């Protein structure tokens, strides 16, 4: 196949993935609202279809460009969507058996991919010399993996905040509530599907309990943190090779540092009395906001050495 | 409050987790300021524009150190406090960990009061059952202590010290980063070398182009004296898109005594290293060779380094001509000539024809336009070779000169343009703290993994005689990831009370 054909295949697969993710998102939200098993199965099929198309798109893009497919923002976005959905389907749904977060996860991927096609598209081509390094490949893979996990953790954190609020309201209305909740001591796995905890409004009841959501969020972010740390270190090593300085407070560096500091703050907050729970969750969301700035705003609006990576 | 009490309060505040948290978040906020306000070094032009357009605001920003956030006193204060707070946390934690490692797990007899508890009959008599249990726990990486006091035999076990150890390693490593930074900056230097093809540059403080950034422990004799002879520089662009593909300086390296070492290709991402000094490809430019003669006698000859101003919005630097100056101070009156170089003359013609210059990707029958001035060069005031101050001069001659041509300017003065060369800009740098930083980064990662993923568990086992066998009682709890421990504990109990593998055949 010629370069053009590979390139076209990549674009087509990208579009298929985007629409499959949209379909999956709708299915998952339907499942969240009405709990139809059929809806869940259909949504899952759509998500896997999207995932395959997404993977095909990434690979054929790499073939078309004759290099690793993470050289610019369009390619980062596609890969980010791929990793977030993979993480969700295989870890959150596969390991934690939490089925109800799919809509939110797919919504994130759809948004990422939509922004990528609308604003960030560039044709496949070789990398500019500064980006052509061993370390940047490692750096970008780590950064995207870390970001997708942070994104997953943050989506769960938002749901935790919503659910927690709900639980507090119900608790305030029920006389038997009381005692402190040890977050680590939530009931074991919430098996989704038939046996929901009772006594909740259906739409909220389908979400795992706040304690479980909080734990999943913490685990995900704690998993992402060392990967992000590694990404920042690999970036510094690359910067040292490319520009002769490992750290220069270039906007992209500054924002990845801010993201790192805020998530370190989150991990600390989890171990600080009076900061556990909602306050820590808010810090995680600030970290997520900072991640989005690192990812989009710096490339698109703030000038710096990294800006040519658009 | 007495002094002592206040000091104790300060110490307690510094040690608290809340202080660390607040300082961490403050550090983040300060860094945000540093990314939103243009910073000295990375966005000088924007700072100057701000001083021009909003002088009052710029002045306030300047006073607050907002143009140099990462070097400002308040940024330094935040991270210094964070490091002090860190040390205040780490000393007691380290001492506690050392004590903990030295001591053995403490016995306990109140197993049934533990969060997790199980009692099961096993066929072996107590001594034997305990010995088996000990083996199982060891295999599961528990530290085990056997109590030899009165009563039935008992074990106390724990695991997960790696969590605290990793966390301490991780946190201590930040001091190593500080050391690496201070040592590297203090004993290092960084500057730029401008070398025309065919020339040799020697690494010494005086030979840098513009300012050299030297650490405070560096003096003249500290420079390496190594030599870099540039044979050739090549910039490759994709045609016609103008996307840069490769920049490479082919150079010969010489040691401080002038002995040839080796040839290298220095390209982006592939610095060369000699004698602890690293040399990076940073940029390039054009250097026309200009010969000036008075009545046929050479008065100036050699390559002239041309530079570019910042391009206007929407224009690529590749579309801009290069500017340089030749000064002829020995003539009376003195002469200064400004050149505007077009490495690819087609670009100039495109500009004249269509109003838009074409990107110049390679050399193609280069031309220069020139403007000569006569009068006083005021050399005592203007020392910069690339700046021509025409204050005391009058415009004299103008024209165009192509490569290989010679032009008569009058009064016996001729200039010729025999050759066009390129020069390379190399970033030259020494940082002896790099390996410390790398080590610190490694330790941070190594420490972080157990700090986040391992968890402390404590376990006690006793065996009491029961008929021919005994009853094994197991109690314990987890300090982290408690919900997970439920399952772990159940499995452990199965394993502790189950049939030991080596005796399957007998029973
Ligand atoms: C340089 C700034 C700091 C950074 C980047 C940082 C980062 C972290 C991270 C990522 C963790 C989670 C790993 C773990 O659970 O062990 C952690 C834990 C911890 N940090 Fe820090 N920290 C910093 C400063 C401090 C300071 C100043 C203190 C003293 C108050 C401190 C005390 C602790 C403690 C006690 C834990 C353990 C919490 C737990 O058991 O989960 N840290 N830190």
Coordinates of C-alpha atoms in Angstrom, one line a residue, chain B residues 141-448:
Chain B
X141 CA 8.0 -12.0 52.9
X142 CA 6.9 -11.5 56.5
X143 CA 9.5 -10.7 59.2
X144 CA 8.8 -13.3 61.9
X145 CA 9.7 -13.4 65.6
X146 CA 9.0 -16.4 67.8
X147 CA 8.3 -15.7 71.4
X148 CA 10.0 -18.0 73.8
X149 CA 8.2 -16.9 77.0
X150 CA 5.9 -19.2 78.9
X151 CA 2.7 -20.5 77.4
X152 CA 2.1 -22.1 74.0
X153 CA 4.4 -21.2 71.2
X154 CA 3.6 -18.0 69.3
X155 CA 4.7 -16.0 66.3
X156 CA 4.6 -12.2 65.7
X157 CA 5.1 -11.2 62.1
X158 CA 4.9 -8.1 60.0
X159 CA 5.7 -6.9 56.5
X160 CA 5.7 -3.7 54.4
X161 CA 8.6 -1.8 55.9
X162 CA 9.5 -1.1 52.3
X163 CA 6.6 1.3 52.2
X164 CA 8.1 3.7 54.8
X165 CA 11.6 3.0 53.5
X166 CA 10.6 3.8 49.9
X167 CA 8.8 6.9 51.0
X168 CA 11.8 8.1 53.0
X169 CA 14.1 7.4 50.0
X170 CA 11.8 9.3 47.8
X171 CA 11.5 12.3 50.0
X172 CA 15.3 12.5 50.9
X173 CA 16.1 12.4 47.2
X174 CA 14.8 15.9 46.9
X175 CA 17.8 17.1 48.8
X176 CA 20.0 15.3 46.4
X177 CA 18.3 17.2 43.6
X178 CA 19.1 20.4 45.4
X179 CA 22.8 19.3 45.8
X180 CA 23.0 18.4 42.1
X181 CA 21.5 21.7 41.0
X182 CA 23.7 23.8 43.2
X183 CA 26.9 21.9 42.4
X184 CA 26.2 21.8 38.7
X185 CA 25.3 25.4 38.4
X186 CA 28.1 26.5 40.7
X187 CA 30.9 24.7 38.9
X188 CA 29.5 24.9 35.4
X189 CA 29.1 27.3 32.6
X190 CA 27.1 27.7 29.5
X191 CA 27.5 30.0 26.5
X192 CA 27.3 30.1 22.7
X193 CA 30.1 29.7 20.2
X194 CA 29.7 31.1 16.7
X195 CA 32.1 29.3 14.3
X196 CA 32.3 29.9 10.5
X197 CA 33.0 26.9 8.3
X198 CA 36.7 26.4 8.1
X199 CA 37.5 28.2 11.4
X200 CA 38.7 26.8 14.7
X201 CA 37.2 27.9 18.0
X202 CA 38.9 27.4 21.4
X203 CA 36.9 26.9 24.5
X204 CA 37.9 29.9 26.8
X205 CA 35.9 32.5 28.5
X206 CA 36.9 35.3 26.1
X207 CA 35.8 33.4 23.0
X208 CA 32.1 33.1 23.6
X209 CA 29.6 35.0 21.6
X210 CA 27.9 37.4 23.9
X211 CA 27.4 36.6 27.5
X212 CA 28.7 33.5 29.2
X213 CA 26.8 32.1 32.1
X214 CA 29.4 31.0 34.7
X215 CA 28.8 29.5 38.1
X216 CA 30.3 31.2 41.1
X217 CA 33.0 28.7 41.6
X218 CA 34.3 29.0 38.1
X219 CA 37.3 31.1 37.1
X220 CA 39.4 31.7 33.9
X221 CA 41.6 28.7 34.4
X222 CA 38.6 26.4 34.8
X223 CA 37.8 26.4 31.1
X224 CA 38.9 23.4 29.2
X225 CA 40.8 25.0 26.3
X226 CA 39.6 22.3 23.9
X227 CA 39.4 23.2 20.2
X228 CA 36.5 22.8 17.7
X229 CA 37.4 23.0 14.0
X230 CA 34.2 23.3 11.9
X231 CA 34.7 21.7 8.5
X232 CA 31.3 22.0 7.3
X233 CA 27.7 22.8 8.3
X234 CA 24.6 21.4 6.6
X235 CA 21.0 22.3 7.1
X236 CA 18.5 20.1 5.3
X237 CA 14.9 21.0 4.7
X238 CA 12.1 19.2 3.1
X239 CA 11.4 20.8 -0.3
X240 CA 9.1 22.6 -0.8
X241 CA 7.4 22.6 2.6
X242 CA 10.4 24.0 4.4
X243 CA 10.0 21.6 7.4
X244 CA 13.5 21.3 8.9
X245 CA 14.9 17.8 8.6
X246 CA 18.4 17.9 9.9
X247 CA 21.1 20.3 11.1
X248 CA 24.5 18.9 11.4
X249 CA 28.0 20.4 12.1
X250 CA 30.9 18.3 10.9
X251 CA 33.7 19.1 13.2
X252 CA 37.2 18.0 14.3
X253 CA 37.9 18.1 18.0
X254 CA 41.3 19.0 19.5
X255 CA 42.4 18.7 23.1
X256 CA 43.8 21.6 25.1
X257 CA 47.3 21.0 23.7
X258 CA 46.1 21.2 20.1
X259 CA 46.3 17.5 19.5
X260 CA 43.7 16.0 17.2
X261 CA 41.2 13.8 19.0
X262 CA 38.5 12.8 16.5
X263 CA 35.8 14.0 14.1
X264 CA 32.2 14.3 15.2
X265 CA 28.8 15.1 13.7
X266 CA 27.0 17.4 16.1
X267 CA 23.3 17.5 15.4
X268 CA 20.1 18.4 17.3
X269 CA 19.7 15.7 20.0
X270 CA 23.2 14.4 19.4
X271 CA 25.6 16.6 21.3
X272 CA 29.3 16.0 21.3
X273 CA 31.3 15.7 24.5
X274 CA 34.9 16.6 25.0
X275 CA 36.7 16.8 28.4
X276 CA 33.4 17.1 30.3
X277 CA 32.2 19.9 28.0
X278 CA 29.1 19.2 26.0
X279 CA 28.5 20.8 22.7
X280 CA 25.0 21.1 21.2
X281 CA 23.8 22.1 17.8
X282 CA 21.9 25.3 18.5
X283 CA 21.5 27.3 15.3
X284 CA 23.2 28.5 12.2
X285 CA 23.6 31.5 9.8
X286 CA 25.3 32.8 6.8
X287 CA 28.7 34.3 6.5
X288 CA 29.7 35.9 3.2
X289 CA 33.4 36.2 2.5
X290 CA 34.0 39.9 1.7
X291 CA 37.3 41.3 0.4
X292 CA 37.9 45.0 0.5
X293 CA 40.8 46.6 -1.4
X294 CA 42.1 50.1 -1.6
X295 CA 44.0 50.6 -4.9
X296 CA 44.3 46.9 -5.2
X297 CA 45.8 46.4 -1.7
X298 CA 43.8 44.2 0.6
X299 CA 42.5 46.1 3.7
X300 CA 39.9 43.7 5.0
X301 CA 39.2 40.1 4.0
X302 CA 37.3 37.2 5.5
X303 CA 33.9 35.8 6.3
X304 CA 31.5 38.2 7.9
X305 CA 28.9 36.8 10.3
X306 CA 25.3 37.9 9.3
X307 CA 22.3 37.8 11.6
X308 CA 18.6 38.1 11.4
X309 CA 16.1 40.2 13.3
X310 CA 12.9 38.6 14.7
X311 CA 10.6 38.0 11.7
X312 CA 7.3 39.9 11.6
X313 CA 4.1 38.0 12.4
X314 CA 3.3 35.3 9.9
X315 CA 6.7 35.4 8.1
X316 CA 9.1 32.6 8.4
X317 CA 12.7 33.4 9.2
X318 CA 13.6 31.5 6.1
X319 CA 12.0 34.3 4.0
X320 CA 14.1 37.0 5.6
X321 CA 17.4 38.3 4.4
X322 CA 20.5 38.3 6.6
X323 CA 22.2 41.5 7.8
X324 CA 25.8 42.2 8.4
X325 CA 28.3 45.0 8.5
X326 CA 31.9 45.6 7.3
X327 CA 33.8 48.4 8.9
X328 CA 36.9 49.9 7.3
X329 CA 38.4 52.1 10.0
X330 CA 41.8 52.5 8.3
X331 CA 40.4 54.6 5.4
X332 CA 40.0 58.4 5.6
X333 CA 37.2 59.2 5.8
X334 CA 36.2 56.0 7.5
X335 CA 33.8 53.7 5.6
X336 CA 31.1 51.4 6.9
X337 CA 29.1 49.1 4.7
X338 CA 25.8 47.5 5.5
X339 CA 25.0 44.3 3.6
X340 CA 21.7 42.6 3.2
X341 CA 22.3 39.0 2.1
X342 CA 19.9 36.8 0.1
X343 CA 21.4 33.3 0.1
X344 CA 18.9 32.3 -2.6
X345 CA 18.6 35.1 -5.1
X346 CA 15.3 33.7 -6.4
X347 CA 13.7 34.8 -3.1
X348 CA 14.7 38.4 -3.6
X349 CA 13.3 38.3 -7.2
X350 CA 10.1 36.8 -5.9
X351 CA 9.8 39.6 -3.4
X352 CA 10.3 42.2 -6.0
X353 CA 7.9 40.6 -8.4
X354 CA 5.1 39.4 -6.1
X355 CA 5.7 41.2 -2.8
X356 CA 6.4 37.9 -1.0
X357 CA 9.8 36.4 -0.5
X358 CA 10.3 32.7 -1.0
X359 CA 11.7 30.6 1.8
X360 CA 15.5 30.1 1.3
X361 CA 16.2 26.5 1.9
X362 CA 19.6 26.2 0.2
X363 CA 22.2 28.4 -1.3
X364 CA 21.4 29.5 -4.9
X365 CA 23.4 32.2 -6.7
X366 CA 23.5 34.4 -3.6
X367 CA 23.3 38.2 -3.9
X368 CA 23.8 41.0 -1.4
X369 CA 22.5 44.5 -1.5
X370 CA 24.8 47.0 0.1
X371 CA 24.8 50.5 1.4
X372 CA 28.1 52.2 2.1
X373 CA 28.5 55.2 4.5
X374 CA 31.4 57.6 4.8
X375 CA 32.3 59.6 7.9
X376 CA 33.2 58.7 11.5
X377 CA 32.7 55.1 12.7
X378 CA 32.9 56.3 16.3
X379 CA 34.7 53.1 17.1
X380 CA 35.4 54.2 20.7
X381 CA 31.7 54.2 21.3
X382 CA 30.4 51.4 19.1
X383 CA 32.5 48.3 19.8
X384 CA 30.0 45.7 18.6
X385 CA 31.2 44.5 15.2
X386 CA 27.7 43.8 14.0
X387 CA 26.3 47.3 14.7
X388 CA 26.9 50.2 12.4
X389 CA 26.2 53.6 13.9
X390 CA 25.6 56.0 11.1
X391 CA 25.2 59.1 13.3
X392 CA 28.4 60.6 12.2
X393 CA 28.2 59.3 8.6
X394 CA 26.7 60.1 5.3
X395 CA 25.2 57.7 2.9
X396 CA 27.7 57.2 0.0
X397 CA 27.0 54.3 -2.3
X398 CA 24.4 51.7 -2.9
X399 CA 24.2 48.6 -5.1
X400 CA 23.9 44.9 -5.6
X401 CA 26.7 42.4 -5.6
X402 CA 26.4 38.8 -6.6
X403 CA 28.7 35.9 -5.6
X404 CA 31.9 36.0 -7.5
X405 CA 31.6 39.7 -8.4
X406 CA 33.7 42.7 -7.6
X407 CA 32.3 46.3 -7.3
X408 CA 34.0 49.6 -7.5
X409 CA 32.8 51.9 -4.8
X410 CA 35.0 54.9 -5.9
X411 CA 38.0 56.6 -4.3
X412 CA 40.0 53.5 -5.2
X413 CA 37.9 51.2 -2.9
X414 CA 36.6 47.9 -4.3
X415 CA 34.7 45.1 -2.6
X416 CA 34.3 41.6 -3.8
X417 CA 32.2 38.7 -2.7
X418 CA 34.1 35.6 -3.6
X419 CA 32.3 33.0 -1.5
X420 CA 29.4 32.4 0.8
X421 CA 29.8 30.2 3.8
X422 CA 27.7 29.1 6.7
X423 CA 28.4 29.4 10.4
X424 CA 27.1 27.2 13.1
X425 CA 26.0 28.3 16.5
X426 CA 26.9 25.8 19.2
X427 CA 25.7 25.8 22.8
X428 CA 28.7 24.9 24.9
X429 CA 28.1 23.8 28.4
X430 CA 29.6 22.1 31.4
X431 CA 27.4 20.7 34.1
X432 CA 29.1 18.4 36.7
X433 CA 25.9 18.0 38.6
X434 CA 24.2 16.0 35.9
X435 CA 25.0 12.5 37.3
X436 CA 23.8 13.6 40.7
X437 CA 20.5 14.7 39.2
X438 CA 20.2 11.4 37.3
X439 CA 20.9 9.5 40.5
X440 CA 18.3 11.5 42.4
X441 CA 15.7 10.9 39.7
X442 CA 16.5 7.2 39.8
X443 CA 16.1 7.1 43.6
X444 CA 12.9 9.1 43.4
X445 CA 11.4 6.4 41.1
X446 CA 12.8 3.5 43.1
X447 CA 11.5 5.0 46.3
X448 CA 8.1 5.9 44.9

